[in-house]
Structures are given as C-alpha cells and as structure tokens.
Coordinates of C-alpha atoms in Angstrom, one line a residue:
M23 CA -168.1 -10.4 -21.0
K24 CA -169.6 -13.2 -23.1
L25 CA -171.9 -12.4 -26.0
Q26 CA -174.6 -14.4 -24.6
R27 CA -174.5 -12.8 -21.2
K28 CA -174.4 -9.5 -22.8
N29 CA -177.3 -10.1 -24.9
R30 CA -179.3 -11.2 -21.9
L31 CA -178.2 -8.0 -20.0
R32 CA -179.5 -6.2 -23.0
A33 CA -182.8 -7.6 -22.9
L34 CA -183.0 -7.0 -19.2
S35 CA -182.1 -3.5 -19.3
L36 CA -184.6 -2.8 -22.2
G37 CA -187.3 -4.5 -20.2
A38 CA -186.6 -2.2 -17.4
V39 CA -187.1 0.8 -19.8
A40 CA -190.5 -0.5 -20.4
V41 CA -191.7 -0.3 -16.9
S42 CA -193.6 2.7 -16.1
G43 CA -193.5 4.5 -12.6
A44 CA -191.6 2.9 -9.8
L45 CA -189.5 -0.1 -10.9
A46 CA -190.6 -2.6 -8.2
L47 CA -189.0 -5.8 -8.1
T48 CA -190.9 -8.8 -6.4
A49 CA -189.1 -12.1 -6.2
C50 CA -190.8 -14.7 -8.0
G51 CA -193.0 -17.1 -5.9
S52 CA -192.2 -20.1 -8.1
D53 CA -193.4 -23.6 -7.0
D54 CA -190.0 -24.6 -6.0
T55 CA -189.8 -21.8 -3.3
G56 CA -192.5 -23.3 -1.2
D57 CA -190.4 -26.2 0.2
K58 CA -187.5 -23.8 0.5
A59 CA -189.5 -21.3 2.5
S60 CA -190.5 -24.0 5.1
D61 CA -186.8 -24.9 5.4
S62 CA -185.5 -21.3 5.5
S63 CA -184.0 -21.9 9.0
S64 CA -181.4 -24.3 7.7
S65 CA -177.9 -22.9 7.9
S66 CA -177.5 -22.9 4.1
S67 CA -179.6 -23.4 0.9
S68 CA -179.8 -26.7 -1.1
A69 CA -180.3 -24.8 -4.3
G70 CA -176.5 -25.4 -5.4
A71 CA -175.6 -21.7 -4.0
S72 CA -173.6 -22.9 -0.9
S73 CA -172.8 -19.4 0.1
I74 CA -176.5 -18.6 0.7
K75 CA -177.2 -19.1 4.4
C76 CA -180.9 -18.6 5.2
D77 CA -180.7 -18.8 8.8
D78 CA -183.9 -17.6 10.3
A79 CA -184.8 -15.5 7.3
K80 CA -188.5 -15.2 6.3
G81 CA -191.2 -13.1 5.3
Q82 CA -190.5 -10.0 3.0
L83 CA -188.3 -7.2 2.9
L84 CA -189.0 -3.7 1.2
S85 CA -186.2 -1.6 -0.2
D86 CA -185.8 1.5 -2.4
G87 CA -183.0 3.6 -3.7
S88 CA -180.3 3.4 -6.5
S89 CA -181.4 2.4 -9.9
A90 CA -177.8 2.0 -10.5
Q91 CA -177.8 -1.4 -8.8
K92 CA -181.1 -2.4 -10.2
N93 CA -179.8 -5.3 -12.5
A94 CA -177.5 -6.5 -9.7
I95 CA -180.4 -6.6 -7.3
D96 CA -182.4 -8.3 -9.7
A97 CA -179.7 -11.3 -10.1
W98 CA -179.2 -11.5 -6.4
V99 CA -182.9 -11.5 -5.3
A100 CA -183.6 -14.2 -7.9
E101 CA -180.8 -16.3 -6.2
F102 CA -181.8 -15.6 -2.8
S103 CA -185.4 -15.7 -2.9
K104 CA -185.1 -19.2 -4.6
A105 CA -183.1 -20.6 -1.9
C106 CA -185.0 -19.2 1.1
G107 CA -188.3 -18.2 0.1
V108 CA -187.8 -14.6 1.3
Q109 CA -189.7 -12.0 -1.1
I110 CA -187.8 -8.9 -1.7
N111 CA -189.4 -5.7 -3.1
Y112 CA -186.7 -3.4 -4.3
K113 CA -188.1 -0.1 -5.9
A114 CA -185.3 1.5 -8.0
G115 CA -186.8 4.9 -7.3
G116 CA -183.3 6.6 -7.0
S117 CA -180.8 7.3 -4.4
G118 CA -182.6 10.4 -2.8
A119 CA -186.0 8.4 -2.5
G120 CA -184.3 5.4 -1.0
V121 CA -182.4 7.5 1.9
T122 CA -185.6 9.4 2.6
S123 CA -187.7 6.4 2.9
F124 CA -185.1 4.7 5.1
N125 CA -185.1 7.6 7.5
Q126 CA -188.7 7.4 7.6
G127 CA -188.6 4.0 8.8
Q128 CA -190.2 2.5 5.8
L129 CA -187.4 0.3 4.5
A130 CA -185.3 -2.7 5.9
F131 CA -182.3 -1.2 3.8
A132 CA -181.8 1.3 1.2
G133 CA -179.5 1.6 -1.7
S134 CA -177.3 4.9 -2.5
D135 CA -174.7 5.8 -5.0
S136 CA -173.5 8.2 -2.4
A137 CA -172.8 8.1 1.3
L138 CA -175.1 9.4 3.9
K139 CA -174.5 13.0 4.5
P140 CA -174.1 14.1 8.3
E141 CA -177.5 15.5 8.6
E142 CA -178.9 12.2 7.2
I143 CA -177.0 10.1 9.6
T144 CA -178.4 12.2 12.5
A145 CA -181.8 11.6 10.9
S146 CA -181.4 7.9 10.9
K147 CA -181.0 7.8 14.8
K148 CA -184.8 8.1 15.1
V149 CA -185.4 5.0 13.2
C150 CA -182.1 3.1 14.5
S151 CA -183.1 2.6 18.1
G152 CA -179.6 2.9 19.8
G153 CA -177.7 3.1 16.7
Q154 CA -177.6 4.8 13.2
G155 CA -177.4 4.1 9.6
V156 CA -174.4 3.0 8.1
D157 CA -173.0 2.8 4.6
L158 CA -171.9 -0.7 3.3
P159 CA -170.2 -0.7 -0.3
M160 CA -171.5 -3.4 -2.2
V161 CA -171.7 -2.6 -6.0
G162 CA -169.0 -0.9 -8.0
G163 CA -169.1 0.0 -11.7
P164 CA -168.5 2.7 -14.3
I165 CA -171.0 5.3 -15.0
A166 CA -170.9 5.1 -18.8
V167 CA -171.6 8.3 -20.8
G168 CA -173.8 6.7 -23.5
Y169 CA -174.6 8.3 -26.9
N170 CA -176.4 7.6 -30.0
L171 CA -174.9 9.2 -33.0
E172 CA -175.4 7.8 -36.6
G173 CA -172.1 7.0 -38.4
V174 CA -170.0 7.5 -35.1
D175 CA -168.7 4.1 -33.8
N176 CA -165.9 5.3 -31.7
L177 CA -166.1 8.4 -29.6
V178 CA -163.5 10.0 -27.4
L179 CA -164.3 13.0 -25.1
D180 CA -162.4 14.6 -22.1
A181 CA -163.7 16.0 -18.8
P182 CA -163.7 19.8 -20.2
T183 CA -165.6 18.9 -23.3
L184 CA -168.0 16.7 -21.4
A185 CA -168.6 19.6 -19.0
K186 CA -169.3 22.0 -21.8
I187 CA -171.5 19.7 -23.4
F188 CA -173.8 18.9 -20.1
D189 CA -173.7 22.7 -19.4
G190 CA -175.1 23.7 -23.0
K191 CA -171.9 25.6 -23.8
I192 CA -171.2 23.0 -26.7
A193 CA -174.3 22.6 -28.9
K194 CA -173.3 20.7 -32.0
W195 CA -171.6 17.5 -32.6
N196 CA -169.1 19.0 -35.1
D197 CA -167.8 21.5 -32.5
E198 CA -164.0 22.1 -32.7
A199 CA -163.5 20.5 -29.5
I200 CA -165.2 17.4 -30.3
K201 CA -163.5 17.3 -33.7
K202 CA -160.0 17.6 -32.0
L203 CA -160.5 14.8 -29.9
N204 CA -162.0 12.7 -32.8
P205 CA -159.9 13.6 -35.9
D206 CA -161.0 10.4 -37.7
A207 CA -164.8 10.6 -37.0
K208 CA -167.4 11.9 -39.5
L209 CA -169.2 14.3 -37.0
P210 CA -172.2 15.6 -38.3
D211 CA -173.7 19.3 -37.8
L212 CA -176.5 18.0 -35.6
K213 CA -177.8 19.5 -32.3
I214 CA -176.6 17.5 -29.1
Q215 CA -179.5 16.3 -27.0
A216 CA -177.9 15.9 -23.6
Y217 CA -179.9 14.0 -21.2
H218 CA -179.7 14.2 -17.2
R219 CA -181.7 12.8 -14.4
S220 CA -184.9 14.5 -13.2
D221 CA -184.8 12.7 -9.9
E222 CA -182.4 12.8 -7.2
S223 CA -179.7 10.5 -7.9
G224 CA -176.3 9.1 -6.6
T225 CA -175.4 8.8 -10.2
T226 CA -175.8 12.4 -10.8
D227 CA -173.7 12.9 -7.8
N228 CA -171.0 11.0 -8.8
F229 CA -170.9 12.1 -12.5
T230 CA -170.8 15.7 -11.3
K231 CA -168.2 15.0 -8.7
Y232 CA -166.1 13.7 -11.8
L233 CA -166.7 16.9 -13.8
K234 CA -166.1 19.0 -10.8
A235 CA -162.7 17.3 -9.9
A236 CA -161.5 16.7 -13.6
A237 CA -162.8 20.0 -15.1
P238 CA -163.0 22.7 -12.3
E239 CA -162.7 25.5 -14.7
N240 CA -165.5 24.3 -16.9
W241 CA -168.0 23.0 -14.1
K242 CA -168.8 25.6 -11.6
Y243 CA -171.6 23.8 -9.9
E244 CA -171.7 22.7 -6.3
G245 CA -172.9 19.1 -7.3
G246 CA -175.0 16.8 -5.3
K247 CA -177.9 14.2 -6.0
A248 CA -180.0 16.9 -7.9
W249 CA -179.2 18.3 -11.3
Q250 CA -178.1 21.7 -11.3
A251 CA -176.9 22.8 -14.8
K252 CA -179.7 24.6 -17.0
G253 CA -181.0 23.0 -20.2
G254 CA -180.7 19.8 -21.6
Q255 CA -183.4 16.8 -21.3
A256 CA -184.6 15.2 -18.0
A257 CA -185.7 11.9 -17.5
A258 CA -186.4 9.6 -14.4
Q259 CA -184.1 7.1 -13.2
S260 CA -181.3 5.4 -15.1
S261 CA -183.8 3.6 -17.3
G262 CA -185.3 6.7 -18.4
V263 CA -182.2 8.4 -19.4
A264 CA -181.1 5.4 -21.3
A265 CA -184.5 5.3 -23.2
G266 CA -184.1 8.8 -24.1
V267 CA -180.7 8.3 -25.5
K268 CA -181.5 5.2 -27.3
Q269 CA -184.8 6.8 -29.0
T270 CA -182.9 10.0 -30.1
N271 CA -180.3 10.4 -32.6
G272 CA -177.9 13.0 -31.3
A273 CA -178.4 12.3 -27.8
I274 CA -175.9 11.6 -24.8
G275 CA -176.5 10.8 -21.4
Y276 CA -175.0 9.1 -18.2
F277 CA -176.0 5.8 -16.8
E278 CA -174.5 2.7 -15.6
L279 CA -172.8 0.5 -18.1
S280 CA -175.4 -2.2 -17.6
Y281 CA -177.9 0.1 -19.2
V282 CA -175.9 0.6 -22.6
A283 CA -177.9 -1.5 -25.0
D284 CA -178.4 -1.7 -28.8
G285 CA -178.7 1.6 -30.4
M286 CA -176.2 3.2 -28.0
K287 CA -172.4 3.1 -27.5
A288 CA -170.1 4.3 -24.8
V289 CA -167.9 7.3 -25.0
S290 CA -164.0 6.4 -24.2
I291 CA -162.5 9.1 -21.7
D292 CA -159.5 10.7 -22.3
T293 CA -158.0 11.2 -18.9
G294 CA -154.4 12.3 -19.8
A295 CA -153.1 8.9 -19.8
S296 CA -151.6 7.1 -22.8
A297 CA -154.9 6.0 -24.3
P298 CA -158.6 6.8 -23.8
V299 CA -160.2 4.5 -21.2
A300 CA -163.4 2.8 -22.1
P301 CA -166.0 1.9 -19.4
S302 CA -165.6 -1.6 -18.1
S303 CA -165.5 -3.7 -14.9
D304 CA -161.9 -4.0 -14.9
A305 CA -161.2 -0.3 -15.7
A306 CA -163.7 0.6 -12.7
S307 CA -162.1 -1.8 -10.4
K308 CA -158.7 -0.2 -11.1
A309 CA -160.3 3.2 -9.9
I310 CA -162.2 1.7 -6.9
A311 CA -158.8 0.0 -5.6
D312 CA -157.5 3.6 -4.9
A313 CA -160.5 4.6 -2.8
K314 CA -160.2 5.5 0.8
V315 CA -162.5 4.6 3.6
V316 CA -163.5 8.0 5.2
G317 CA -166.3 6.7 7.3
T318 CA -165.9 6.2 10.9
G319 CA -166.9 3.6 13.3
K320 CA -168.9 1.0 11.2
D321 CA -169.6 3.1 8.6
L322 CA -167.4 2.3 5.4
A323 CA -168.1 5.4 3.2
L324 CA -165.4 5.6 0.4
E325 CA -163.8 8.5 -1.2
L326 CA -163.1 7.9 -5.0
N327 CA -160.2 9.8 -6.9
Y328 CA -162.4 11.2 -9.9
A329 CA -159.5 12.9 -11.5
T330 CA -157.2 9.8 -11.7
K331 CA -154.9 9.6 -14.7
A332 CA -153.7 5.9 -13.8
E333 CA -153.4 3.7 -16.8
G334 CA -156.4 1.9 -17.8
A335 CA -158.5 3.5 -14.7
Y336 CA -161.8 4.7 -15.7
P337 CA -162.4 7.9 -13.8
I338 CA -166.1 8.3 -13.8
T339 CA -166.9 5.3 -11.2
L340 CA -169.3 4.8 -8.6
V341 CA -169.9 2.8 -5.7
T342 CA -173.3 1.9 -4.5
Y343 CA -174.1 1.5 -0.6
E344 CA -176.6 -0.6 1.2
I345 CA -177.7 1.4 3.9
V346 CA -178.8 -0.3 7.2
C347 CA -179.0 0.2 10.9
D348 CA -176.0 -1.0 12.6
K349 CA -178.2 -1.1 15.6
G350 CA -181.9 -0.9 16.1
N351 CA -183.1 -2.9 13.1
K352 CA -186.6 -4.2 13.1
A353 CA -186.8 -7.7 14.7
D354 CA -189.1 -9.1 12.0
T355 CA -186.8 -8.0 9.3
L356 CA -183.3 -8.1 10.9
P357 CA -182.8 -12.0 10.1
A358 CA -183.8 -11.6 6.2
T359 CA -181.9 -8.5 6.1
K360 CA -178.7 -10.0 7.4
A361 CA -178.8 -13.1 5.4
F362 CA -179.5 -11.0 2.2
L363 CA -176.6 -8.8 2.9
N364 CA -174.5 -11.8 3.8
Y365 CA -175.0 -13.4 0.5
I366 CA -174.5 -10.2 -1.9
A367 CA -171.2 -9.4 0.0
S368 CA -170.2 -13.1 -0.4
E369 CA -167.5 -14.3 -2.9
D370 CA -170.5 -15.8 -4.8
G371 CA -172.6 -12.7 -4.6
Q372 CA -169.7 -10.3 -5.7
G373 CA -168.5 -13.0 -8.5
K374 CA -171.7 -12.1 -10.2
L375 CA -171.1 -8.4 -10.7
A376 CA -168.6 -8.6 -13.5
D377 CA -171.0 -10.5 -15.8
L378 CA -173.5 -7.8 -15.2
G379 CA -171.2 -4.8 -16.2
Y380 CA -170.4 -4.0 -12.6
A381 CA -167.3 -4.2 -10.5
P382 CA -166.9 -6.2 -7.4
I383 CA -165.8 -4.3 -4.4
P384 CA -162.0 -4.8 -3.6
A385 CA -161.1 -7.7 -1.3
D386 CA -160.0 -5.5 1.6
I387 CA -163.0 -3.4 1.8
I388 CA -165.6 -6.2 1.2
S389 CA -163.8 -8.0 4.3
K390 CA -164.8 -5.1 6.3
V391 CA -168.3 -5.0 4.9
R392 CA -168.8 -8.8 5.9
T393 CA -167.6 -7.9 9.5
T394 CA -170.3 -5.2 9.7
I395 CA -173.0 -7.3 8.6
S396 CA -172.2 -10.0 11.2
G397 CA -172.6 -7.6 14.0
L398 CA -176.0 -5.9 12.9
S399 CA -178.3 -5.9 15.5

C-alpha cells in the first residue's frame, strides 16, 4: 500500500471514530451530479469509470449493517453517486442491526460479516415476495488484532494466548505466555485492556469463530454476533473499539485492518506455519481462496478455514456479504440496487479494495456473484 493512500485511509478511519451515534453515509450532492442524475438512464457513466452502468438507477437507497465494510462502501458510494446521481445512505450500525432492518423491509440491501442463519432466511421471505434474502460475498479482509503498547513495535500472539487474553485469563502484558512468543520484546508489567464489540457484530462472529477453531481448549463459548466472554471493555462498532484501543496504553482489540491508525499496531499471528503472519490484503486473499461455497441456490454463503496453517495465510479473516432479495425487491429501488451491486462486484469496484486494506473476492466466486445480481428481480 502506498504511503499516500495509507495516510488518506488513516485519516478516513480517524474521521469515522469522531462521529457519534449511527454512522450514516450520505452521498454528496455536488454540482456535477445534477447533470449526471438527469442522464442516469444511460447505459454507462461518462465520469471516466466505464464499469459503472447506471441503467435506470435513480432516487436514493437506504442500507445498514456491517461497519467492517464501511470504508469500502464510502469509496464505492462516492464513485457511484458521482456517476449516477443516486443517493445511498449506509448506516454502519453493525451486522445484526442490518439483518434485522432488512427483514423488517426497511432497507434496499444490508451488509453482514456473517451469512444469514436459517431462521433469518425464513424471516426474509416475508419481505421478499416470492423469494428470499441471499448472501452475496463482496468484501474480504483480515480482522486485525490492534494493540497500543508503548515501546513494543512488533508483537506476535497465537490463538491460545489470544483466547486467554480476551477471556481475562491473561491479565498482564508481561505474562509468561506472551514473553515466550516475544523473547526480544520489552513487555511492561501493565494491565491488559481488552476491547470487544458491545453491539451484535459479524466481526465478533468471525473473530470468535477463529478462536473456537484454532484454540478449542481455551475458548469454550458458543460464538455468534454477540460477545459472550465476561470482562473486558465494550465499545460500539469497529470505530468505537478502534478509538478505545488508540486512546489507551495497554489496550488490545479486534477490528478490520482499515481501522488500524496512528497510535496502534497490528499483531502478527503464529499459526504454526514457518513464520508469523501479519494482516494484509494478500494474506487474507490466501485464506479466502480456500473458502467453500456452502449456500444453496442463489445464496453464496462461504465457509472459511479459520484454523489454516498455510504459509502466508492470515487466519482471522472475514467476508462481508451484501444481503438482498433474489426475488421480490421493491420496484422503486431495484434498478439502483442492481446498478450499485453490479458496480461493486465489477473488476473496477473490486480493484479498489486492496488500497483500502481489504481483499477482493476470488475470481471464481465473484463471477457467481455477478450472475446472481443480473437475475435479481
């Protein structure tokens, strides 16, 4: 990642932290969108982004869900709204909130870091007339374990140690388990402040799936979108957890790599491979490439291998799904929804992810996503 883009990303992340309440993203109504809006029925934009085909897109879309993908959505919405004049309001209120609102018929589409559960699919049939909600994998990326510890620039942890830290079983930074993994580090006699999500979150779901898969003897919780371990510090959304870690010496938390900013560093994970693996787009892509499609029909839910020991594969990885009706979408929002989803699944849309700290979806999977989008009705 180029330094300039990295700095811009950091500024974006820090800006997100400063927003209170729901993080609502409203596409800018700049002067140059007026002409574009009147020409939104054209087959493609004239803004230099040839992959954006506006077709009959118009009006505005309301969406909510995963805060993990917020920085990607920010970038995509800016391009799409400029080209098509469509306003997209994305409230990054968390995966749980997104799925709930979608199944209440309030959203054109939702974002979630975990696939729909069977009971959620059943509930979606009430708002998807003649159809159901389907999972479209769109954003991949590592869940970084960010930390703020003065004097420690490089930190290696493994799954058992992480499980004990987030379960309150390891309380000090100079614990023997941490020292063993970091023999050259000057670890202070300082209390560990472990931050977790207070809201229901797909990021929590994926992080705890990793702990459960890679350290089953140390993480006995069932898992899911709601945090279950006792103790620690709770904060809402990825931005809240990142803010808590950034402001607290001795803190550690989990959030998407795009939220790692000045004042924080990311843990490298000892997976049992020949060398610890740091979170990166490439390392996440290596893990996602091993994913299996386990959804049925048009549903493209994936199964990730959280216990991978493959060389260079970062194991704490998530995939964010856009959730939409396969049939029965609202007629007034369907054209804009399809146009936006077509853009973000395109080569150009996916190509923006790496510079934002995310990982594009592997080619064989994203091709199935494009096919499904074309058939939405």
